[in-house]
mmCIF file with all atom_site columns, C-alpha atoms in Angstrom:
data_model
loop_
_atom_site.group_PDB
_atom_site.id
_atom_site.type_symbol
_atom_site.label_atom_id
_atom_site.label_alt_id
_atom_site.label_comp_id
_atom_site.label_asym_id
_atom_site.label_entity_id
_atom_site.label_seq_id
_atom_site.pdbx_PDB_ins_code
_atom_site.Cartn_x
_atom_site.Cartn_y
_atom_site.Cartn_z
_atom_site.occupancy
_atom_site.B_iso_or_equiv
_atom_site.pdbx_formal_charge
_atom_site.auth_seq_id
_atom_site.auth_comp_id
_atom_site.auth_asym_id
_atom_site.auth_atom_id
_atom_site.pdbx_PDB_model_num
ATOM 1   C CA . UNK A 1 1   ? 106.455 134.587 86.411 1.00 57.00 ? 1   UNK A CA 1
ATOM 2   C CA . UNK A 1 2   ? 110.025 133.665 85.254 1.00 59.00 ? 2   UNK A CA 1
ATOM 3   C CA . UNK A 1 3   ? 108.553 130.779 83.120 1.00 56.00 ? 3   UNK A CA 1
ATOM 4   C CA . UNK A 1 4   ? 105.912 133.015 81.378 1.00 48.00 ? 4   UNK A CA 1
ATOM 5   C CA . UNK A 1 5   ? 108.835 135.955 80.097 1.00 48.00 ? 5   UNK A CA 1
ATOM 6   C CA . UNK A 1 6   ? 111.005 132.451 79.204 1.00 50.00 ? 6   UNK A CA 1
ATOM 7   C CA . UNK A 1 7   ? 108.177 131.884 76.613 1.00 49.00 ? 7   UNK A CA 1
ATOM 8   C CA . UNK A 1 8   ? 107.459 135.128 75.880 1.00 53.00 ? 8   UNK A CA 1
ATOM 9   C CA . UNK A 1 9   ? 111.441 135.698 74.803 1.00 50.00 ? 9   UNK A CA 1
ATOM 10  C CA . UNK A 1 10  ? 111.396 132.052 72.902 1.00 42.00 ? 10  UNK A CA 1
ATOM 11  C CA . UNK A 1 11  ? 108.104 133.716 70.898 1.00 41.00 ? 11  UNK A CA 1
ATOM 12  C CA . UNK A 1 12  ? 109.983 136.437 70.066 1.00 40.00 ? 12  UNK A CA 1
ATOM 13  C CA . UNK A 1 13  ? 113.473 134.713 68.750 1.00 39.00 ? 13  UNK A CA 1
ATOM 14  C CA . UNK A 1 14  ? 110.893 132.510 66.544 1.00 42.00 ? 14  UNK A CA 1
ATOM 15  C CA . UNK A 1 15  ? 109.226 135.221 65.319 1.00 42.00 ? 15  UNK A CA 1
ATOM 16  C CA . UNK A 1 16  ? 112.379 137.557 64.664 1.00 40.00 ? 16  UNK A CA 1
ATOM 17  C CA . UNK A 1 17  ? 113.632 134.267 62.891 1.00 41.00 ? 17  UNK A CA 1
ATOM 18  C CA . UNK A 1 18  ? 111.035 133.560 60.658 1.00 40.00 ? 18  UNK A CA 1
ATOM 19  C CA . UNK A 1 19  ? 110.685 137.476 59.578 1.00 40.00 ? 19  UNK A CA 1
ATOM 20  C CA . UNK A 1 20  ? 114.402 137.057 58.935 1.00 39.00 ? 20  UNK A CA 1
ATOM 21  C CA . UNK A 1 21  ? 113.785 133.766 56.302 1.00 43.00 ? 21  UNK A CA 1
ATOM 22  C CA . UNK A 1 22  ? 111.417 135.664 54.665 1.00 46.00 ? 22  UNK A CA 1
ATOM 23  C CA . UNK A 1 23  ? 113.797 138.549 53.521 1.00 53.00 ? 23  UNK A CA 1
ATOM 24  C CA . UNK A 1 24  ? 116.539 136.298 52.224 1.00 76.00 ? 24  UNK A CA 1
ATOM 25  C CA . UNK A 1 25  ? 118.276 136.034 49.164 1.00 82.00 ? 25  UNK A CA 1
ATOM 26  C CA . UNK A 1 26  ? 117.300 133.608 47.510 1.00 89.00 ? 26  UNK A CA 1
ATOM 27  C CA . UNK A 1 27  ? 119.969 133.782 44.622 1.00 92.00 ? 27  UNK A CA 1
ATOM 28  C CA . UNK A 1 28  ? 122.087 135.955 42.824 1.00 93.00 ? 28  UNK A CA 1
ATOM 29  C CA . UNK A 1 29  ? 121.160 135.280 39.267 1.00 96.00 ? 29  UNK A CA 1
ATOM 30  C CA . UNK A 1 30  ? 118.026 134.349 37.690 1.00 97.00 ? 30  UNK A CA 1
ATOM 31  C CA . UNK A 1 31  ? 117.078 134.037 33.853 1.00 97.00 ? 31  UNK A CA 1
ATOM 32  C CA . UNK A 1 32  ? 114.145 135.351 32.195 1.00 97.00 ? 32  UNK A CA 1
ATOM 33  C CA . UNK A 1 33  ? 113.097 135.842 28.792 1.00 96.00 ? 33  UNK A CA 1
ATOM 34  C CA . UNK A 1 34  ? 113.965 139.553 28.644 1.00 96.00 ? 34  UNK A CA 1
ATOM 35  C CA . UNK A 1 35  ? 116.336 141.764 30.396 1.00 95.00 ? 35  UNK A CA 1
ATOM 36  C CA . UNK A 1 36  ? 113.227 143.129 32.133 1.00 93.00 ? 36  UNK A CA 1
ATOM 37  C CA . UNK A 1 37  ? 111.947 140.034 33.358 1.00 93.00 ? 37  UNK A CA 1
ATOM 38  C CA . UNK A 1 38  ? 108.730 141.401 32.033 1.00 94.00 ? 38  UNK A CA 1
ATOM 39  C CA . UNK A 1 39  ? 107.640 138.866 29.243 1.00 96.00 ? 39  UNK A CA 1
ATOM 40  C CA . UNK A 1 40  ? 106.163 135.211 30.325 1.00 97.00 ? 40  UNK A CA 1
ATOM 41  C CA . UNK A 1 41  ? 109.235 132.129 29.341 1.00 98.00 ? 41  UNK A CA 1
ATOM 42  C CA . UNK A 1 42  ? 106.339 129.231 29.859 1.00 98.00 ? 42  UNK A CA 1
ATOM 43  C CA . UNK A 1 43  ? 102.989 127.831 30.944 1.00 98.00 ? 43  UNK A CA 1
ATOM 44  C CA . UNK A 1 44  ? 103.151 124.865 33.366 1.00 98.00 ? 44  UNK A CA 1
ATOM 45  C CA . UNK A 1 45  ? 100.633 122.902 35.012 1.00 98.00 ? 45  UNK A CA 1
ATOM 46  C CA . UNK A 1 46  ? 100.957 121.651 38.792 1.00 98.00 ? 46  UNK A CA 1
ATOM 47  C CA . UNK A 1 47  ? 101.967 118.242 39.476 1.00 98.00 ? 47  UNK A CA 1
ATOM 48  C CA . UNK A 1 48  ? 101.287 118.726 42.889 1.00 98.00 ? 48  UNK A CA 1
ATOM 49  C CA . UNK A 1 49  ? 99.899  120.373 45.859 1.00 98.00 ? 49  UNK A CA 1
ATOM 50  C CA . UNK A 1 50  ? 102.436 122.787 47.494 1.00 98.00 ? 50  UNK A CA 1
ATOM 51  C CA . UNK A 1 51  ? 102.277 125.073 50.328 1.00 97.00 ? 51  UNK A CA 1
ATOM 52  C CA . UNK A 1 52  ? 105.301 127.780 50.342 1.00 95.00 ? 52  UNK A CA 1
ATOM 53  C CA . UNK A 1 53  ? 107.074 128.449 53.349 1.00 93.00 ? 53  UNK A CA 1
ATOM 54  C CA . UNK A 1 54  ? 106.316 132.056 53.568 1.00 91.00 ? 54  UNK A CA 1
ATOM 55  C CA . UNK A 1 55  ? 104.614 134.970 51.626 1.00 90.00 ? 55  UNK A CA 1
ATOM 56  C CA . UNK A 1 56  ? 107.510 135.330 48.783 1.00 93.00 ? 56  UNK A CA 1
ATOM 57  C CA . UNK A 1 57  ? 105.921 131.402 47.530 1.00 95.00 ? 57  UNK A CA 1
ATOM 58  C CA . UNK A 1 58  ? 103.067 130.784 45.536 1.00 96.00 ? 58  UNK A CA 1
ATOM 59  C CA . UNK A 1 59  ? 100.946 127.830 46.775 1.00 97.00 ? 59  UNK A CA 1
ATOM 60  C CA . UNK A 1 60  ? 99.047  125.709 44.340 1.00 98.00 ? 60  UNK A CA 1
ATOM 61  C CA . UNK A 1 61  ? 97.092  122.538 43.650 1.00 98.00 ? 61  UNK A CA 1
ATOM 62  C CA . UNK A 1 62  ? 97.369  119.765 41.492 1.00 98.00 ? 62  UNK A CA 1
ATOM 63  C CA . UNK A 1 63  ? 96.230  120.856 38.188 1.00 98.00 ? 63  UNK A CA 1
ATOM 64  C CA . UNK A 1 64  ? 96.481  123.984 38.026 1.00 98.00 ? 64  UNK A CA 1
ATOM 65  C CA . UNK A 1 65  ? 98.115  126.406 35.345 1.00 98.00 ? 65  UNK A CA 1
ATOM 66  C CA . UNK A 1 66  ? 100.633 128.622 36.302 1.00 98.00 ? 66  UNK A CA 1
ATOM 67  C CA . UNK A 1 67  ? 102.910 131.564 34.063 1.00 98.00 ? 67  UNK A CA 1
ATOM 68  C CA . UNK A 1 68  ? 106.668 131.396 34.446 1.00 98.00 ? 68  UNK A CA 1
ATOM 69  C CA . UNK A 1 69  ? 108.241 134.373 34.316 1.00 97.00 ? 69  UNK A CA 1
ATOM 70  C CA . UNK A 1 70  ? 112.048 133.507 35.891 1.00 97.00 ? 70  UNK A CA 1
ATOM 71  C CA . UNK A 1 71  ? 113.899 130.801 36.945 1.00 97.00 ? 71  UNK A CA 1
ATOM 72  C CA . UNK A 1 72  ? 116.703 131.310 39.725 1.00 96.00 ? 72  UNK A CA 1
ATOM 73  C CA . UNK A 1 73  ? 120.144 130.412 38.718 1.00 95.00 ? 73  UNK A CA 1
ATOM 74  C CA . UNK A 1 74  ? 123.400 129.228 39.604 1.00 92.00 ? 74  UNK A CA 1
ATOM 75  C CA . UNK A 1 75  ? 123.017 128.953 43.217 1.00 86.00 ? 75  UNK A CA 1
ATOM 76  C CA . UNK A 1 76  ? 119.683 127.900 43.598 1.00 89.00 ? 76  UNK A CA 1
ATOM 77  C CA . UNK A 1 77  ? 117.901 126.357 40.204 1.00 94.00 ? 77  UNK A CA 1
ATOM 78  C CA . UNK A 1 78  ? 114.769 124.697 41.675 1.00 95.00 ? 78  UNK A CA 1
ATOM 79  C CA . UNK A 1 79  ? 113.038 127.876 42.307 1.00 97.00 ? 79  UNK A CA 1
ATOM 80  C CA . UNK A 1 80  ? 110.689 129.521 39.198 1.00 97.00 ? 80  UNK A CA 1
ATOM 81  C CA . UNK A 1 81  ? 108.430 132.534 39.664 1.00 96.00 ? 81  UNK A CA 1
ATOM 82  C CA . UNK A 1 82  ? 105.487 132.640 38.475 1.00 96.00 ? 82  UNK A CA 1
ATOM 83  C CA . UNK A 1 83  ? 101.607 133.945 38.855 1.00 96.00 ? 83  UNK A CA 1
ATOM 84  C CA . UNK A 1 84  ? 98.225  131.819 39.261 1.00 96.00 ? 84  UNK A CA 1
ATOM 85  C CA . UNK A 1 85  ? 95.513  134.481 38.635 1.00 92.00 ? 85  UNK A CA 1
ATOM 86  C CA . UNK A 1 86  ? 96.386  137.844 41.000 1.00 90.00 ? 86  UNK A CA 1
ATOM 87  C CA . UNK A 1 87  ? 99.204  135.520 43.257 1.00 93.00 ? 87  UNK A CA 1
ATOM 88  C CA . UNK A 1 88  ? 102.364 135.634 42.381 1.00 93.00 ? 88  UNK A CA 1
ATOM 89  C CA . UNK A 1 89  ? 105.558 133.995 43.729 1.00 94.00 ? 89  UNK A CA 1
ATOM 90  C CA . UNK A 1 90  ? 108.622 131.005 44.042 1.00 96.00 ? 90  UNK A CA 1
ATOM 91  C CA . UNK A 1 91  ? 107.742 127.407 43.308 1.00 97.00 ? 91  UNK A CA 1
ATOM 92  C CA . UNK A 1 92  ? 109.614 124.421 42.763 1.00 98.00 ? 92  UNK A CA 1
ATOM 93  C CA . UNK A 1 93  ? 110.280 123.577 39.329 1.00 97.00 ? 93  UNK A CA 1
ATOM 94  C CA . UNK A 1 94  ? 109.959 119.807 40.458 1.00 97.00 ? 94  UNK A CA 1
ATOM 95  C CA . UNK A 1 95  ? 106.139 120.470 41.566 1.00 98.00 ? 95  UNK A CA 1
ATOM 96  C CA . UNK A 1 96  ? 105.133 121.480 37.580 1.00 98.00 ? 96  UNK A CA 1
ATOM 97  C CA . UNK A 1 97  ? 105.582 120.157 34.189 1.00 98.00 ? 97  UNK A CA 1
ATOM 98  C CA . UNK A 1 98  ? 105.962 122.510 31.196 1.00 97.00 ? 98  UNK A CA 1
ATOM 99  C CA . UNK A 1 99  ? 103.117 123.008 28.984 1.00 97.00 ? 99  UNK A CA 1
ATOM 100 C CA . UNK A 1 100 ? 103.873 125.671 26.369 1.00 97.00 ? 100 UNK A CA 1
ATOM 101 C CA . UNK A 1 101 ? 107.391 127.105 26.268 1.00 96.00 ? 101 UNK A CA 1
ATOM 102 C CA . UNK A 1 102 ? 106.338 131.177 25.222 1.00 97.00 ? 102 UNK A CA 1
ATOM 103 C CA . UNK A 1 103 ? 110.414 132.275 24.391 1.00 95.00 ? 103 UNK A CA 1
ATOM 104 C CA . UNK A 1 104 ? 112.971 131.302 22.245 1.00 92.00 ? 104 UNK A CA 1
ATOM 105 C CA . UNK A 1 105 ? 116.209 132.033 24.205 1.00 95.00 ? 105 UNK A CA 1
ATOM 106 C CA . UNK A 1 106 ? 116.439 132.371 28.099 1.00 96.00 ? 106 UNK A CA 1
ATOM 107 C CA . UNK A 1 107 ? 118.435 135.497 29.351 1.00 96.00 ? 107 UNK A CA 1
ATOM 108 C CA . UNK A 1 108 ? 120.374 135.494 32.655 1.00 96.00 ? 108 UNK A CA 1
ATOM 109 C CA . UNK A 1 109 ? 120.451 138.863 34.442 1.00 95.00 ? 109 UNK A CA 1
ATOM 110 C CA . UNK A 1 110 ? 121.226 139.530 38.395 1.00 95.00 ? 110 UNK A CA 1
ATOM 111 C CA . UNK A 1 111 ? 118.531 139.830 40.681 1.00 94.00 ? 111 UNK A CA 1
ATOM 112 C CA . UNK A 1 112 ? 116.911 142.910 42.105 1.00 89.00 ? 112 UNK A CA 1
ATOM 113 C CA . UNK A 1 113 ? 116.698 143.612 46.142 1.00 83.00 ? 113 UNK A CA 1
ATOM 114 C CA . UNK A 1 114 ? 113.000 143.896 45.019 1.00 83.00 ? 114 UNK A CA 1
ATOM 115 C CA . UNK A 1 115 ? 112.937 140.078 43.788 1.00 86.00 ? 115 UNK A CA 1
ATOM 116 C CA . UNK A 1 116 ? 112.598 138.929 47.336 1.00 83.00 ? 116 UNK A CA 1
ATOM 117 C CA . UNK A 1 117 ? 110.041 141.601 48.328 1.00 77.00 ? 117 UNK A CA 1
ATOM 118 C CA . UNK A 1 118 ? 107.250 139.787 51.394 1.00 70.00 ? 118 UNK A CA 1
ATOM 119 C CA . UNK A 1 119 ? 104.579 141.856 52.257 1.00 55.00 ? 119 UNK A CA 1
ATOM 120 C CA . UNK A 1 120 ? 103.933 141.144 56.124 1.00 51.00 ? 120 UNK A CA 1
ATOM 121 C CA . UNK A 1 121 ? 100.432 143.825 57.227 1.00 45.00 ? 121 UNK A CA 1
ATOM 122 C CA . UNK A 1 122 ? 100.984 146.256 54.822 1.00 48.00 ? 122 UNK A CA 1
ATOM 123 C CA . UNK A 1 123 ? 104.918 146.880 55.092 1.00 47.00 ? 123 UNK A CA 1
ATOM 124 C CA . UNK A 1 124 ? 107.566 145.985 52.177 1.00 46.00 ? 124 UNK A CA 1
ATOM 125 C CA . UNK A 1 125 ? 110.423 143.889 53.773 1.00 46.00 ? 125 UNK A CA 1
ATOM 126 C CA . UNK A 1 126 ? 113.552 144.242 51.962 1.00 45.00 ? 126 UNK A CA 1
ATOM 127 C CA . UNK A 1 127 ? 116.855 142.088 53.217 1.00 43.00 ? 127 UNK A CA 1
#
């Protein structure tokens, strides 16, 4: 019995941890091509296959096109955003090369609570 609630309790720090990752802060800063964030800074195409580690990341294959639309900054400058059809998420700017750059001057603004938003069954989890 003992042995059973041990691995029940080492689910739950696990779990608790993971839902933890996926609520951080990625960075303070990030620069777009807007103040909004709203208008698209580039088209890339994946280099690679990648599989995020949680629901904030948008996983791709080889090949195909995504839409920047910000780039973290200062403390962390290998994550983009960008969208692939309806997904939308971080990616590693090492995983793409740059297409078509849409914007003539990058803006750098401070990031929202809302920029690290993961939607776990239906519930917005906020840091």
């Amino acid at each position: 019995m003992s042995r059973v609630l041990d691995q029940r309790i080492l689910l739950l720090v696990i779990s608790f941890s993971a839902s933890l990752q996926s609520t951080k802060v990625l960075s303070e800063w990030k620069k777009c091509g807007d103040p909004e964030c709203e208008k698209a800074m580039s088209r890339v195409q994946a280099t690679t296959d990648y599989l995020g580690p949680d629901c904030r990341y948008l996983n791709f294959k080889t090949g195909e096109e995504i839409i920047v639309y910000s780039k973290l900054s200062r403390e962390n400058e290998n994550l983009w955003t960008g969208s692939k059809g309806k997904d939308f998420g971080y990616f590693p700017r090492d995983a793409v090369k740059v297409e078509e750059v849409l914007i003539g001057e990058e803006v750098e603004v401070l990031t929202k609570e809302t920029d690290f938003l993961c939607l776990h069954e239906d519930k917005y989890t906020f840091e």
